């Protein structure tokens, strides 16, 4: 969709700051799919993820005036989406951080040639909430363990442990998924 003010980001930002509905529509359409994907990586229920994105867009448009332009507008807005998801999770108290090592995650696997045909979101959705949140914040959002511990109000050690366990669980899930795919392919 072309607007009278063109597709220049500076023009879009200035129109957003003036609360121009046409600019808001363009920004929404350009980013809603990406932001929903981001939200879905934190909140597995699609309807709840959509609610988080809608609330985030409301905050983005309400507080767009506070965006100083130091960085990328989409990055600033994405951070609002992530924070909205974290607030949702905290308010529903659905995250439990596990301190005991579960031996089931330390399954011995044979060295096999990996097949790189997998659905990453499907694997992430299988992680426990605590693992997934720390993994997403560290790997996808680039948070440090210090930032994660402050954001989630957990210790630095718990943040590091959750990340380690998330990676281990993802490895196990990936290998299980590959084995299943290999068996299905062999049966054809």
PDB file of C-alpha atoms in Angstrom:
ATOM      1  CA  UNK A   1       0.000   0.000   0.000  1.00  0.00           C
ATOM      2  CA  UNK A   2       1.464   3.324  -1.041  1.00  0.00           C
ATOM      3  CA  UNK A   3       0.753   6.375   0.995  1.00  0.00           C
ATOM      4  CA  UNK A   4       0.900   9.999   0.063  1.00  0.00           C
ATOM      5  CA  UNK A   5       3.954  10.418   2.260  1.00  0.00           C
ATOM      6  CA  UNK A   6       5.771   7.519   0.567  1.00  0.00           C
ATOM      7  CA  UNK A   7       7.397   4.547   2.208  1.00  0.00           C
ATOM      8  CA  UNK A   8      10.351   6.345   3.751  1.00  0.00           C
ATOM      9  CA  UNK A   9      10.906   5.242   7.331  1.00  0.00           C
ATOM     10  CA  UNK A  10      11.491   8.803   8.532  1.00  0.00           C
ATOM     11  CA  UNK A  11       8.167   9.912   7.048  1.00  0.00           C
ATOM     12  CA  UNK A  12       6.430   6.878   8.535  1.00  0.00           C
ATOM     13  CA  UNK A  13       7.916   7.616  11.955  1.00  0.00           C
ATOM     14  CA  UNK A  14       6.923  11.276  11.843  1.00  0.00           C
ATOM     15  CA  UNK A  15       3.378  10.295  10.848  1.00  0.00           C
ATOM     16  CA  UNK A  16       3.257   7.679  13.609  1.00  0.00           C
ATOM     17  CA  UNK A  17       4.283  10.336  16.119  1.00  0.00           C
ATOM     18  CA  UNK A  18       1.377  12.468  14.871  1.00  0.00           C
ATOM     19  CA  UNK A  19      -0.969   9.495  15.525  1.00  0.00           C
ATOM     20  CA  UNK A  20      -1.829   9.229  11.810  1.00  0.00           C
ATOM     21  CA  UNK A  21      -4.172   6.210  11.412  1.00  0.00           C
ATOM     22  CA  UNK A  22      -2.917   5.503   7.868  1.00  0.00           C
ATOM     23  CA  UNK A  23       0.668   5.336   9.118  1.00  0.00           C
ATOM     24  CA  UNK A  24      -0.400   3.113  12.013  1.00  0.00           C
ATOM     25  CA  UNK A  25      -2.096   0.770   9.553  1.00  0.00           C
ATOM     26  CA  UNK A  26       1.038   0.569   7.397  1.00  0.00           C
ATOM     27  CA  UNK A  27       3.266  -0.077  10.406  1.00  0.00           C
ATOM     28  CA  UNK A  28       0.840  -2.714  11.695  1.00  0.00           C
ATOM     29  CA  UNK A  29       0.659  -4.509   8.343  1.00  0.00           C
ATOM     30  CA  UNK A  30       4.447  -4.434   7.937  1.00  0.00           C
ATOM     31  CA  UNK A  31       5.090  -5.943  11.365  1.00  0.00           C
ATOM     32  CA  UNK A  32       2.129  -7.949  12.648  1.00  0.00           C
ATOM     33  CA  UNK A  33       3.325 -11.311  11.291  1.00  0.00           C
ATOM     34  CA  UNK A  34       6.849 -10.866  12.644  1.00  0.00           C
ATOM     35  CA  UNK A  35       5.581  -9.726  16.024  1.00  0.00           C
ATOM     36  CA  UNK A  36       3.095 -12.589  16.241  1.00  0.00           C
ATOM     37  CA  UNK A  37       5.914 -15.016  15.511  1.00  0.00           C
ATOM     38  CA  UNK A  38       7.941 -13.404  18.292  1.00  0.00           C
ATOM     39  CA  UNK A  39       5.010 -13.574  20.709  1.00  0.00           C
ATOM     40  CA  UNK A  40       4.324 -17.193  19.780  1.00  0.00           C
ATOM     41  CA  UNK A  41       7.872 -18.094  20.789  1.00  0.00           C
ATOM     42  CA  UNK A  42       7.063 -16.926  24.338  1.00  0.00           C
ATOM     43  CA  UNK A  43       3.341 -17.643  24.665  1.00  0.00           C
ATOM     44  CA  UNK A  44       2.448 -20.952  23.037  1.00  0.00           C
ATOM     45  CA  UNK A  45      -1.317 -20.422  22.914  1.00  0.00           C
ATOM     46  CA  UNK A  46      -2.078 -18.597  19.656  1.00  0.00           C
ATOM     47  CA  UNK A  47      -4.995 -16.566  21.026  1.00  0.00           C
ATOM     48  CA  UNK A  48      -3.003 -15.400  24.036  1.00  0.00           C
ATOM     49  CA  UNK A  49      -0.048 -14.548  21.771  1.00  0.00           C
ATOM     50  CA  UNK A  50      -2.393 -12.516  19.567  1.00  0.00           C
ATOM     51  CA  UNK A  51      -3.674 -10.676  22.654  1.00  0.00           C
ATOM     52  CA  UNK A  52      -0.100  -9.832  23.620  1.00  0.00           C
ATOM     53  CA  UNK A  53       0.597  -8.472  20.131  1.00  0.00           C
ATOM     54  CA  UNK A  54      -2.562  -6.358  20.145  1.00  0.00           C
ATOM     55  CA  UNK A  55      -1.663  -4.907  23.556  1.00  0.00           C
ATOM     56  CA  UNK A  56       1.881  -4.298  22.332  1.00  0.00           C
ATOM     57  CA  UNK A  57       0.663  -2.393  19.259  1.00  0.00           C
ATOM     58  CA  UNK A  58      -1.538  -0.256  21.518  1.00  0.00           C
ATOM     59  CA  UNK A  59       1.509   0.563  23.658  1.00  0.00           C
ATOM     60  CA  UNK A  60       3.676   1.173  20.593  1.00  0.00           C
ATOM     61  CA  UNK A  61       1.213   3.696  19.189  1.00  0.00           C
ATOM     62  CA  UNK A  62       0.572   5.282  22.580  1.00  0.00           C
ATOM     63  CA  UNK A  63       4.270   5.694  23.453  1.00  0.00           C
ATOM     64  CA  UNK A  64       5.736   6.236  19.955  1.00  0.00           C
ATOM     65  CA  UNK A  65       6.625   9.771  21.032  1.00  0.00           C
ATOM     66  CA  UNK A  66       9.185   8.295  23.475  1.00  0.00           C
ATOM     67  CA  UNK A  67      11.109   6.631  20.634  1.00  0.00           C
ATOM     68  CA  UNK A  68      14.236   8.759  20.328  1.00  0.00           C
ATOM     69  CA  UNK A  69      15.442   7.265  17.064  1.00  0.00           C
ATOM     70  CA  UNK A  70      18.697   6.003  18.570  1.00  0.00           C
ATOM     71  CA  UNK A  71      18.117   2.559  17.104  1.00  0.00           C
ATOM     72  CA  UNK A  72      15.775   0.712  14.825  1.00  0.00           C
ATOM     73  CA  UNK A  73      12.049   1.434  15.220  1.00  0.00           C
ATOM     74  CA  UNK A  74      11.181  -2.224  14.618  1.00  0.00           C
ATOM     75  CA  UNK A  75      13.704  -3.295  17.265  1.00  0.00           C
ATOM     76  CA  UNK A  76      12.196  -0.854  19.757  1.00  0.00           C
ATOM     77  CA  UNK A  77       8.701  -2.123  18.958  1.00  0.00           C
ATOM     78  CA  UNK A  78       9.829  -5.764  19.133  1.00  0.00           C
ATOM     79  CA  UNK A  79      11.152  -5.129  22.640  1.00  0.00           C
ATOM     80  CA  UNK A  80       7.680  -3.904  23.607  1.00  0.00           C
ATOM     81  CA  UNK A  81       6.180  -7.123  22.202  1.00  0.00           C
ATOM     82  CA  UNK A  82       8.639  -9.243  24.210  1.00  0.00           C
ATOM     83  CA  UNK A  83       7.955  -7.254  27.380  1.00  0.00           C
ATOM     84  CA  UNK A  84       4.213  -7.627  26.861  1.00  0.00           C
ATOM     85  CA  UNK A  85       4.649 -11.408  26.550  1.00  0.00           C
ATOM     86  CA  UNK A  86       6.803 -11.529  29.682  1.00  0.00           C
ATOM     87  CA  UNK A  87       4.219  -9.465  31.572  1.00  0.00           C
ATOM     88  CA  UNK A  88       1.491 -11.853  30.421  1.00  0.00           C
ATOM     89  CA  UNK A  89       3.474 -14.873  31.576  1.00  0.00           C
ATOM     90  CA  UNK A  90       4.298 -13.274  34.928  1.00  0.00           C
ATOM     91  CA  UNK A  91       0.675 -12.284  35.493  1.00  0.00           C
ATOM     92  CA  UNK A  92      -0.491 -15.834  34.839  1.00  0.00           C
ATOM     93  CA  UNK A  93       2.319 -17.354  36.909  1.00  0.00           C
ATOM     94  CA  UNK A  94       2.765 -20.201  34.437  1.00  0.00           C
ATOM     95  CA  UNK A  95       6.543 -20.434  34.652  1.00  0.00           C
ATOM     96  CA  UNK A  96       8.371 -22.688  37.044  1.00  0.00           C
ATOM     97  CA  UNK A  97      12.141 -22.796  37.171  1.00  0.00           C
ATOM     98  CA  UNK A  98      13.494 -26.258  37.741  1.00  0.00           C
ATOM     99  CA  UNK A  99      16.637 -26.628  39.822  1.00  0.00           C
ATOM    100  CA  UNK A 100      16.959 -30.405  39.834  1.00  0.00           C
ATOM    101  CA  UNK A 101      18.681 -32.099  36.926  1.00  0.00           C
ATOM    102  CA  UNK A 102      16.321 -34.460  35.169  1.00  0.00           C
ATOM    103  CA  UNK A 103      18.361 -37.486  34.029  1.00  0.00           C
ATOM    104  CA  UNK A 104      15.933 -38.035  31.139  1.00  0.00           C
ATOM    105  CA  UNK A 105      17.515 -35.034  29.410  1.00  0.00           C
ATOM    106  CA  UNK A 106      20.934 -36.669  29.433  1.00  0.00           C
ATOM    107  CA  UNK A 107      19.964 -39.467  27.048  1.00  0.00           C
ATOM    108  CA  UNK A 108      22.926 -41.036  25.313  1.00  0.00           C
ATOM    109  CA  UNK A 109      22.610 -40.723  21.551  1.00  0.00           C
ATOM    110  CA  UNK A 110      24.439 -42.425  18.773  1.00  0.00           C
ATOM    111  CA  UNK A 111      26.470 -40.334  16.395  1.00  0.00           C
ATOM    112  CA  UNK A 112      24.326 -40.068  13.305  1.00  0.00           C
ATOM    113  CA  UNK A 113      24.496 -37.749  10.353  1.00  0.00           C
ATOM    114  CA  UNK A 114      22.064 -34.956  11.169  1.00  0.00           C
ATOM    115  CA  UNK A 115      19.257 -34.151   8.762  1.00  0.00           C
ATOM    116  CA  UNK A 116      18.475 -30.466   8.677  1.00  0.00           C
ATOM    117  CA  UNK A 117      14.785 -30.839   7.997  1.00  0.00           C
ATOM    118  CA  UNK A 118      12.944 -29.696  11.097  1.00  0.00           C
ATOM    119  CA  UNK A 119      10.467 -27.179  12.421  1.00  0.00           C
ATOM    120  CA  UNK A 120      12.264 -24.962  14.959  1.00  0.00           C
ATOM    121  CA  UNK A 121       9.040 -23.475  16.342  1.00  0.00           C
ATOM    122  CA  UNK A 122       7.673 -26.984  16.929  1.00  0.00           C
ATOM    123  CA  UNK A 123      10.789 -27.828  18.925  1.00  0.00           C
ATOM    124  CA  UNK A 124      10.651 -24.581  20.920  1.00  0.00           C
ATOM    125  CA  UNK A 125       6.971 -25.172  21.709  1.00  0.00           C
ATOM    126  CA  UNK A 126       7.918 -28.443  23.412  1.00  0.00           C
ATOM    127  CA  UNK A 127      10.240 -26.743  25.897  1.00  0.00           C
ATOM    128  CA  UNK A 128       8.965 -26.062  29.399  1.00  0.00           C
ATOM    129  CA  UNK A 129       8.026 -22.374  29.787  1.00  0.00           C
ATOM    130  CA  UNK A 130      11.045 -21.483  31.941  1.00  0.00           C
ATOM    131  CA  UNK A 131      13.496 -23.035  29.514  1.00  0.00           C
ATOM    132  CA  UNK A 132      11.800 -21.422  26.500  1.00  0.00           C
ATOM    133  CA  UNK A 133      11.744 -17.936  28.029  1.00  0.00           C
ATOM    134  CA  UNK A 134      15.410 -17.955  28.991  1.00  0.00           C
ATOM    135  CA  UNK A 135      16.400 -19.525  25.651  1.00  0.00           C
ATOM    136  CA  UNK A 136      14.410 -16.933  23.678  1.00  0.00           C
ATOM    137  CA  UNK A 137      15.737 -14.003  25.669  1.00  0.00           C
ATOM    138  CA  UNK A 138      19.337 -15.179  25.389  1.00  0.00           C
ATOM    139  CA  UNK A 139      19.427 -16.566  21.846  1.00  0.00           C
ATOM    140  CA  UNK A 140      16.742 -14.615  19.987  1.00  0.00           C
ATOM    141  CA  UNK A 141      16.738 -11.298  21.830  1.00  0.00           C
ATOM    142  CA  UNK A 142      20.441 -11.145  22.718  1.00  0.00           C
ATOM    143  CA  UNK A 143      19.921 -10.532  26.447  1.00  0.00           C
ATOM    144  CA  UNK A 144      22.851 -11.218  28.765  1.00  0.00           C
ATOM    145  CA  UNK A 145      22.339 -13.551  31.723  1.00  0.00           C
ATOM    146  CA  UNK A 146      22.412 -10.474  33.967  1.00  0.00           C
ATOM    147  CA  UNK A 147      19.593  -8.853  31.966  1.00  0.00           C
ATOM    148  CA  UNK A 148      17.593 -12.098  32.012  1.00  0.00           C
ATOM    149  CA  UNK A 149      17.986 -12.473  35.759  1.00  0.00           C
ATOM    150  CA  UNK A 150      16.824  -8.877  36.303  1.00  0.00           C
ATOM    151  CA  UNK A 151      13.926  -9.154  33.840  1.00  0.00           C
ATOM    152  CA  UNK A 152      12.610 -12.464  35.158  1.00  0.00           C
ATOM    153  CA  UNK A 153      13.653 -11.826  38.773  1.00  0.00           C
ATOM    154  CA  UNK A 154      15.705 -15.027  38.962  1.00  0.00           C
ATOM    155  CA  UNK A 155      19.299 -15.585  39.972  1.00  0.00           C
ATOM    156  CA  UNK A 156      22.149 -15.514  37.491  1.00  0.00           C
ATOM    157  CA  UNK A 157      22.798 -19.212  38.173  1.00  0.00           C
ATOM    158  CA  UNK A 158      19.182 -20.137  37.413  1.00  0.00           C
ATOM    159  CA  UNK A 159      19.367 -18.215  34.126  1.00  0.00           C
ATOM    160  CA  UNK A 160      22.517 -20.075  33.075  1.00  0.00           C
ATOM    161  CA  UNK A 161      21.112 -23.431  34.196  1.00  0.00           C
ATOM    162  CA  UNK A 162      17.837 -22.887  32.345  1.00  0.00           C
ATOM    163  CA  UNK A 163      19.718 -22.019  29.153  1.00  0.00           C
ATOM    164  CA  UNK A 164      21.925 -25.095  29.450  1.00  0.00           C
ATOM    165  CA  UNK A 165      18.918 -27.333  30.037  1.00  0.00           C
ATOM    166  CA  UNK A 166      16.969 -25.716  27.203  1.00  0.00           C
ATOM    167  CA  UNK A 167      19.801 -26.433  24.780  1.00  0.00           C
ATOM    168  CA  UNK A 168      20.103 -30.008  26.021  1.00  0.00           C
ATOM    169  CA  UNK A 169      16.341 -30.553  25.774  1.00  0.00           C
ATOM    170  CA  UNK A 170      16.300 -29.077  22.253  1.00  0.00           C
ATOM    171  CA  UNK A 171      19.109 -31.429  21.245  1.00  0.00           C
ATOM    172  CA  UNK A 172      17.177 -34.438  22.559  1.00  0.00           C
ATOM    173  CA  UNK A 173      13.926 -33.290  20.937  1.00  0.00           C
ATOM    174  CA  UNK A 174      15.718 -32.677  17.644  1.00  0.00           C
ATOM    175  CA  UNK A 175      17.287 -36.140  17.659  1.00  0.00           C
ATOM    176  CA  UNK A 176      13.934 -37.718  18.519  1.00  0.00           C
ATOM    177  CA  UNK A 177      12.255 -35.792  15.720  1.00  0.00           C
ATOM    178  CA  UNK A 178      14.947 -36.853  13.236  1.00  0.00           C
ATOM    179  CA  UNK A 179      14.661 -40.495  14.283  1.00  0.00           C
ATOM    180  CA  UNK A 180      10.892 -40.353  13.834  1.00  0.00           C
ATOM    181  CA  UNK A 181      11.250 -38.752  10.393  1.00  0.00           C
ATOM    182  CA  UNK A 182      13.839 -41.352   9.400  1.00  0.00           C
ATOM    183  CA  UNK A 183      11.504 -44.187  10.468  1.00  0.00           C
ATOM    184  CA  UNK A 184       8.573 -42.643   8.592  1.00  0.00           C
ATOM    185  CA  UNK A 185      10.718 -42.245   5.488  1.00  0.00           C
ATOM    186  CA  UNK A 186      11.915 -45.874   5.731  1.00  0.00           C
ATOM    187  CA  UNK A 187       8.310 -47.139   5.939  1.00  0.00           C
ATOM    188  CA  UNK A 188       7.370 -45.506   2.623  1.00  0.00           C
TER     189      UNK A 188
END
